[in-house]
Amino acid sequence: MLNALTEKRTRGSMLWDYLTTVDHKKIAILYLVAGGFFFLVGGIEAMFIRIQLAKPENAFLSAQAYNEVMTMHGTTMIFLAAMPLLFALMNAVVPLQIGARDVSFPFLNALGFWLFFFGGIFLNLSWFLGGAPDAGWTSYASLSLHSKGHGIDFFVLGLQISGLGTLIAGINFLATIINMRAPGMTYMRLPLFTWTTFVASALILFAFPPLTVGLALMMLDRLFGTNFFNPELGGNTVIWEHLFWIFGHPEVYILILPAFGIFSEVIPVFARKRLFGYSSMVFAIVLIGFLGFMVWVHHMFTTGLGPIANAIFAVATMAIAIPTGIKIFNWLLTIWGGNVKYTTAMLYAVSFIPSFVLGGVTGVMLAAAAADYQFHDTYFVVAHFHYVIIGGVVFGLLAGVHFWWPKMFGKILHETMGKISFVLFFIGFHLTFFIQHFVGLMGMPRRVYTFLPGQGLETGNLISTIGAFFMAAAVILLLVNVIWTSVKGEYVGADPWHDGRTLEWTVSSPPPEYNFKQLPFVRGLDPLWIEKQAGHKSMTPAEPVDDIHMPNGSILPLIISFGLFVAAFGLLYRSDYAWGLPVIFIGLGITFITMLLRSVIDDHGYHIHKEELPNDDKGVKA
Amino acid sequence: CGKPFLSTLKPAGEVADKQYDLTVLSTLIMVVVVAVVSVIFFYVIVRFRRSRVGENTIPKQVEGNKFLEITWTVIPILLLIILVIPVVLYTLELADTSPMDKKGRKAEDALVVNVRANLYWWEFEYPDYGIITSQELIVPTDQRVYFNLKASDVKHSFWIPSVGGKLDTNTDNENKFFLTFDSKRSKEAGDMFFGKCAELCGPSHALMDFKVKTMSAKEFQGWTKEMKNYKSTAESDLAKQGEELFKEKNCLSCHAVEPNDKRAEAARTAPNLATFGERTKVAGVKEANKENVKAWLKDPDSIKPGNKMTGTYPKLSDSETNALYEYLKGLKAESK
């Protein structure tokens, strides 16, 4: 009956539905679409970079334009593509995996998305309003204070808005995983993706405040005439480096841990075998998360903090290799003795292992402080972090997207197209980045808009550029696949891979808005697999069929975020135009009045009565 | 691989050697790790594929294995210990700049160079000799040369890849380190190394190169004397005309033309042009010839976007740039 209603909806009401939704599954789709869009934008920027560096003294981009493209590539990929895409999968999967009807705070969930969205749009509007930020994604203080125009202001304000969204999302997942687990779902039965979401959210909680502080100080320096980072007046630029990297290093673990979680879900399903060493995997995740806060100075070995600091942080950094190694071997041993089916998702998951190991070992090399003086800020570093971020995070995202696509949209992405796309991506990735280790060691610094002939750098750079085109082709094919699947693909059942092990595969694809008609009772790790092995057709319900309480949709999250978006323009142009100051107050007014409305209007949500729930119970089936 | 004047893989001094050794050691350990993982990896992905194991086989669900798990925790720890000891020792060793602060230090024993990084050019000051050069660093071989590093505008990073790792030039403080230039391998590199800025500093970050000339300690002493007695007179009429223009167009207010520039640091806002006629490059990146010097004088931004010279002087006619080139070309130590 609900489906029939949905079909009758016009396009307009569907748009309204998405603008006001507080349903974690729809927010997941919003994150996927917005994050996917920014991924394409960041990808185009990457192609511009590689075209410019295809040959020495190329004039495809000017020096200034290159710095803007390079800055926005990094910023977009980290803040606006990788994190939102991970949030897409977390939103789509985590509540289902723990047997919950939604996240703890559905309203906040929507607010988190819209803050990210408006922050990202604001940042990218810089392209049309006088130039993008040009000081690198690290935006080191002396350069970013020196930078003319409003580029850096867009960076500072845009990231503050989207950072708020990230912080809210992180807190929401922490609360959800702590409070919303189904009966029997103890911590040591949590699926690995949920575990990694949990730890990554805790990292967000502690890592984003330093970034917010740094950005706030930078904003005050640039827009309000303070001198926190001006050494001539007692400020200090090294403080920015500390603040940024105290955030920045945990940030890479915020990205990679959920990717680890995805591989830990995909590999057991397609190897038909329980994850090897579950408890050591959990231990390793928590340990990596903890150590992630102890190593930021390895980004600053050449800043001149002295040999003692460098040596201590070198040792701490190397220590991270140990829990990471544990994870790699656990994955290998999960496959060992399994029965492996190579779907596209599994191909990404499996090829992640050697790719990531290459990125991991260069990480240990970079940790060797004395040697890092040579590697730091060269293409060796560029190669290293693309190996971990593409070989780890992007492979993880692609594995996760192919794996959970049927759960999100009810259709399996075309497998042959997926596999061709995988091959192109895999070849392109290694072609682009492997050679860059050597280009860096041969003396090419990073973030250079061009290089001169006769320094032995021509061949390596050309190879890199060729590889980038393979990756671009792979992404285009993936897009074609998405369109083809949504038009021609066939709907699948609750457990499309037939070997699903966790609770998300017990509900229909896509799941009903209330997820579970009856919350399931969890009897161990991989609850669905346990029931299947016991010969049960469905999960044992933990409660009788009853009315289901649902939250109402709301446009308020969008308006709250829009108010900050408006205020940001006021802040940006305050000293240029007379309208700047009032616009700040108008924007903040919109935000605070909307927040007030949210506080005073009682919204009790609504109930889906048990008579309205479908009888045949498509949901809970094994 | 790479070029001997640029590549960290062709080390040409004590510091670069140590860093190269660490690179090789860590690479070897990592190759072992990658090899072990790869062998297991290819075995499992081929051996346990479904077409071989059988469509409906349900594998044994293994929880874990204490022995294996301890093994792959302990072995990496041991490997890291092998690596961490030389890392810590070298890190401490490469930071030993105590000789430069020693009381009564003699320049012959521990040469100190003050490096100041500016938006797209480098200044090298030899405080013991009262000499200032720009864009070209002159160093004696086979001894530790100590550097004081700082930046005057934004953060840069001082890097001579084949001679040793980089150290940032901060705007807040002075950083210190040393490098050694090996005479034999300097010769192989043509007694000329490439130096680079390794920290993003603006549009022309990529073009912020400098050159390092190496010579024996004896030759270096000779060079310092030459610089102390530096004198350059414009010979031809055209050069003399250029000299006049140089004053007239206010070039002198930024550029000094003698190596013993006595002005305060803050007043030295442009590269010192003494010995300009001996340099191999214009602006650190272009071949030193008439065409490029004139191109620079006409529009510095066409060569180094974002530089600080553009727009600070009146437009120059063709004959004026000719005269200026003639004058600048003649800026050499008299003895040459």
mmCIF file of N, CA, C and O in Angstrom, chain B residues 159-198:
data_model
loop_
_atom_site.group_PDB
_atom_site.id
_atom_site.type_symbol
_atom_site.label_atom_id
_atom_site.label_comp_id
_atom_site.label_asym_id
_atom_site.label_seq_id
_atom_site.Cartn_x
_atom_site.Cartn_y
_atom_site.Cartn_z
ATOM 1 N N TRP B 159 66.197 22.629 0.198
ATOM 2 C CA TRP B 159 66.454 21.229 -0.155
ATOM 3 C C TRP B 159 67.443 21.117 -1.304
ATOM 4 O O TRP B 159 67.226 21.680 -2.378
ATOM 5 N N ILE B 160 68.530 20.391 -1.041
ATOM 6 C CA ILE B 160 69.474 20.054 -2.110
ATOM 7 C C ILE B 160 69.449 18.523 -2.203
ATOM 8 O O ILE B 160 70.188 17.834 -1.503
ATOM 9 N N PRO B 161 68.572 17.971 -3.048
ATOM 10 C CA PRO B 161 68.254 16.539 -2.980
ATOM 11 C C PRO B 161 69.462 15.608 -2.958
ATOM 12 O O PRO B 161 69.512 14.690 -2.144
ATOM 13 N N SER B 162 70.450 15.832 -3.815
ATOM 14 C CA SER B 162 71.523 14.839 -3.845
ATOM 15 C C SER B 162 72.532 15.036 -2.721
ATOM 16 O O SER B 162 73.431 14.220 -2.564
ATOM 17 N N VAL B 163 72.381 16.076 -1.929
ATOM 18 C CA VAL B 163 73.349 16.307 -0.854
ATOM 19 C C VAL B 163 72.738 16.079 0.531
ATOM 20 O O VAL B 163 73.446 15.811 1.496
ATOM 21 N N GLY B 164 71.427 16.136 0.629
ATOM 22 C CA GLY B 164 70.822 15.842 1.925
ATOM 23 C C GLY B 164 69.390 16.311 1.987
ATOM 24 O O GLY B 164 68.946 17.127 1.171
ATOM 25 N N GLY B 165 68.700 15.790 2.985
ATOM 26 C CA GLY B 165 67.278 16.089 3.136
ATOM 27 C C GLY B 165 67.018 17.549 3.408
ATOM 28 O O GLY B 165 67.930 18.339 3.615
ATOM 29 N N LYS B 166 65.746 17.880 3.419
ATOM 30 C CA LYS B 166 65.359 19.290 3.504
ATOM 31 C C LYS B 166 65.107 19.710 4.943
ATOM 32 O O LYS B 166 64.923 18.880 5.839
ATOM 33 N N LEU B 167 65.123 21.017 5.149
ATOM 34 C CA LEU B 167 64.703 21.589 6.422
ATOM 35 C C LEU B 167 63.935 22.865 6.088
ATOM 36 O O LEU B 167 64.343 23.625 5.212
ATOM 37 N N ASP B 168 62.816 23.069 6.789
ATOM 38 C CA ASP B 168 61.968 24.217 6.464
ATOM 39 C C ASP B 168 62.612 25.523 6.882
ATOM 40 O O ASP B 168 63.310 25.592 7.898
ATOM 41 N N THR B 169 62.364 26.552 6.111
ATOM 42 C CA THR B 169 62.731 27.898 6.515
ATOM 43 C C THR B 169 61.452 28.531 7.036
ATOM 44 O O THR B 169 60.540 28.825 6.283
ATOM 45 N N ASN B 170 61.374 28.686 8.351
ATOM 46 C CA ASN B 170 60.158 29.201 8.977
ATOM 47 C C ASN B 170 60.192 30.716 9.061
ATOM 48 O O ASN B 170 61.252 31.335 9.001
ATOM 49 N N THR B 171 59.010 31.287 9.246
ATOM 50 C CA THR B 171 58.949 32.729 9.451
ATOM 51 C C THR B 171 59.102 33.071 10.929
ATOM 52 O O THR B 171 59.267 34.228 11.292
ATOM 53 N N ASP B 172 59.021 32.050 11.788
ATOM 54 C CA ASP B 172 58.984 32.289 13.235
ATOM 55 C C ASP B 172 60.347 32.144 13.903
ATOM 56 O O ASP B 172 60.613 32.764 14.910
ATOM 57 N N ASN B 173 61.175 31.280 13.364
ATOM 58 C CA ASN B 173 62.408 30.937 14.084
ATOM 59 C C ASN B 173 63.478 30.540 13.085
ATOM 60 O O ASN B 173 63.205 30.356 11.905
ATOM 61 N N GLU B 174 64.711 30.387 13.590
ATOM 62 C CA GLU B 174 65.795 29.910 12.734
ATOM 63 C C GLU B 174 65.967 28.421 12.927
ATOM 64 O O GLU B 174 65.980 27.939 14.054
ATOM 65 N N ASN B 175 66.079 27.689 11.847
ATOM 66 C CA ASN B 175 66.403 26.269 11.922
ATOM 67 C C ASN B 175 67.867 26.081 11.544
ATOM 68 O O ASN B 175 68.407 26.817 10.734
ATOM 69 N N LYS B 176 68.466 25.053 12.170
ATOM 70 C CA LYS B 176 69.892 24.821 11.908
ATOM 71 C C LYS B 176 70.106 23.384 11.474
ATOM 72 O O LYS B 176 69.483 22.471 12.036
ATOM 73 N N PHE B 177 70.988 23.192 10.534
ATOM 74 C CA PHE B 177 71.468 21.840 10.230
ATOM 75 C C PHE B 177 72.757 21.933 9.423
ATOM 76 O O PHE B 177 73.262 23.025 9.175
ATOM 77 N N PHE B 178 73.294 20.780 9.097
ATOM 78 C CA PHE B 178 74.537 20.813 8.316
ATOM 79 C C PHE B 178 74.428 19.876 7.120
ATOM 80 O O PHE B 178 73.602 18.958 7.098
ATOM 81 N N LEU B 179 75.262 20.123 6.130
ATOM 82 C CA LEU B 179 75.369 19.249 4.966
ATOM 83 C C LEU B 179 76.849 19.075 4.653
ATOM 84 O O LEU B 179 77.665 19.915 5.023
ATOM 85 N N THR B 180 77.161 17.972 3.979
ATOM 86 C CA THR B 180 78.541 17.776 3.540
ATOM 87 C C THR B 180 78.541 17.475 2.052
ATOM 88 O O THR B 180 77.703 16.719 1.573
ATOM 89 N N PHE B 181 79.474 18.097 1.343
ATOM 90 C CA PHE B 181 79.560 17.909 -0.102
ATOM 91 C C PHE B 181 80.822 17.109 -0.392
ATOM 92 O O PHE B 181 81.934 17.585 -0.145
ATOM 93 N N ASP B 182 80.648 15.919 -0.906
ATOM 94 C CA ASP B 182 81.785 15.037 -1.161
ATOM 95 C C ASP B 182 82.479 15.481 -2.446
ATOM 96 O O ASP B 182 81.847 15.666 -3.480
ATOM 97 N N SER B 183 83.823 15.663 -2.368
ATOM 98 C CA SER B 183 84.525 16.269 -3.515
ATOM 99 C C SER B 183 84.452 15.393 -4.757
ATOM 100 O O SER B 183 84.212 15.868 -5.861
ATOM 101 N N LYS B 184 84.648 14.083 -4.570
ATOM 102 C CA LYS B 184 84.704 13.192 -5.735
ATOM 103 C C LYS B 184 83.357 13.178 -6.455
ATOM 104 O O LYS B 184 83.279 13.339 -7.673
ATOM 105 N N ARG B 185 82.308 12.995 -5.648
ATOM 106 C CA ARG B 185 80.994 12.870 -6.292
ATOM 107 C C ARG B 185 80.460 14.236 -6.739
ATOM 108 O O ARG B 185 79.643 14.312 -7.646
ATOM 109 N N SER B 186 80.954 15.308 -6.127
ATOM 110 C CA SER B 186 80.593 16.631 -6.631
ATOM 111 C C SER B 186 81.143 16.805 -8.036
ATOM 112 O O SER B 186 80.483 17.353 -8.919
ATOM 113 N N LYS B 187 82.372 16.327 -8.207
ATOM 114 C CA LYS B 187 83.002 16.424 -9.524
ATOM 115 C C LYS B 187 82.143 15.682 -10.555
ATOM 116 O O LYS B 187 81.909 16.171 -11.653
ATOM 117 N N GLU B 188 81.698 14.481 -10.170
ATOM 118 C CA GLU B 188 80.868 13.700 -11.101
ATOM 119 C C GLU B 188 79.589 14.430 -11.469
ATOM 120 O O GLU B 188 79.040 14.248 -12.553
ATOM 121 N N ALA B 189 79.098 15.238 -10.529
ATOM 122 C CA ALA B 189 77.867 15.987 -10.808
ATOM 123 C C ALA B 189 78.170 17.314 -11.480
ATOM 124 O O ALA B 189 77.293 18.153 -11.644
ATOM 125 N N GLY B 190 79.440 17.520 -11.851
ATOM 126 C CA GLY B 190 79.807 18.750 -12.535
ATOM 127 C C GLY B 190 79.999 19.916 -11.582
ATOM 128 O O GLY B 190 79.818 21.065 -11.967
ATOM 129 N N ASP B 191 80.326 19.635 -10.318
ATOM 130 C CA ASP B 191 80.512 20.677 -9.296
ATOM 131 C C ASP B 191 79.327 21.627 -9.209
ATOM 132 O O ASP B 191 79.468 22.813 -8.910
ATOM 133 N N MET B 192 78.163 21.108 -9.502
ATOM 134 C CA MET B 192 76.971 21.959 -9.525
ATOM 135 C C MET B 192 75.754 21.120 -9.146
ATOM 136 O O MET B 192 75.429 20.148 -9.825
ATOM 137 N N PHE B 193 75.132 21.458 -8.024
ATOM 138 C CA PHE B 193 73.914 20.743 -7.628
ATOM 139 C C PHE B 193 72.710 21.651 -7.773
ATOM 140 O O PHE B 193 72.831 22.876 -7.709
ATOM 141 N N PHE B 194 71.546 21.019 -7.928
ATOM 142 C CA PHE B 194 70.302 21.781 -7.980
ATOM 143 C C PHE B 194 69.709 21.848 -6.586
ATOM 144 O O PHE B 194 69.616 20.835 -5.897
ATOM 145 N N GLY B 195 69.285 23.039 -6.186
ATOM 146 C CA GLY B 195 68.554 23.176 -4.936
ATOM 147 C C GLY B 195 67.127 23.566 -5.237
ATOM 148 O O GLY B 195 66.846 24.185 -6.268
ATOM 149 N N LYS B 196 66.227 23.188 -4.347
ATOM 150 C CA LYS B 196 64.802 23.433 -4.610
ATOM 151 C C LYS B 196 64.107 23.960 -3.359
ATOM 152 O O LYS B 196 64.540 23.702 -2.244
ATOM 153 N N CYS B 197 62.987 24.640 -3.594
ATOM 154 C CA CYS B 197 62.088 24.944 -2.501
ATOM 155 C C CYS B 197 61.099 23.789 -2.414
ATOM 156 O O CYS B 197 60.513 23.400 -3.417
ATOM 157 N N ALA B 198 60.926 23.238 -1.219
ATOM 158 C CA ALA B 198 60.090 22.053 -1.088
ATOM 159 C C ALA B 198 58.800 22.319 -0.332
ATOM 160 O O ALA B 198 58.108 21.380 0.049
#
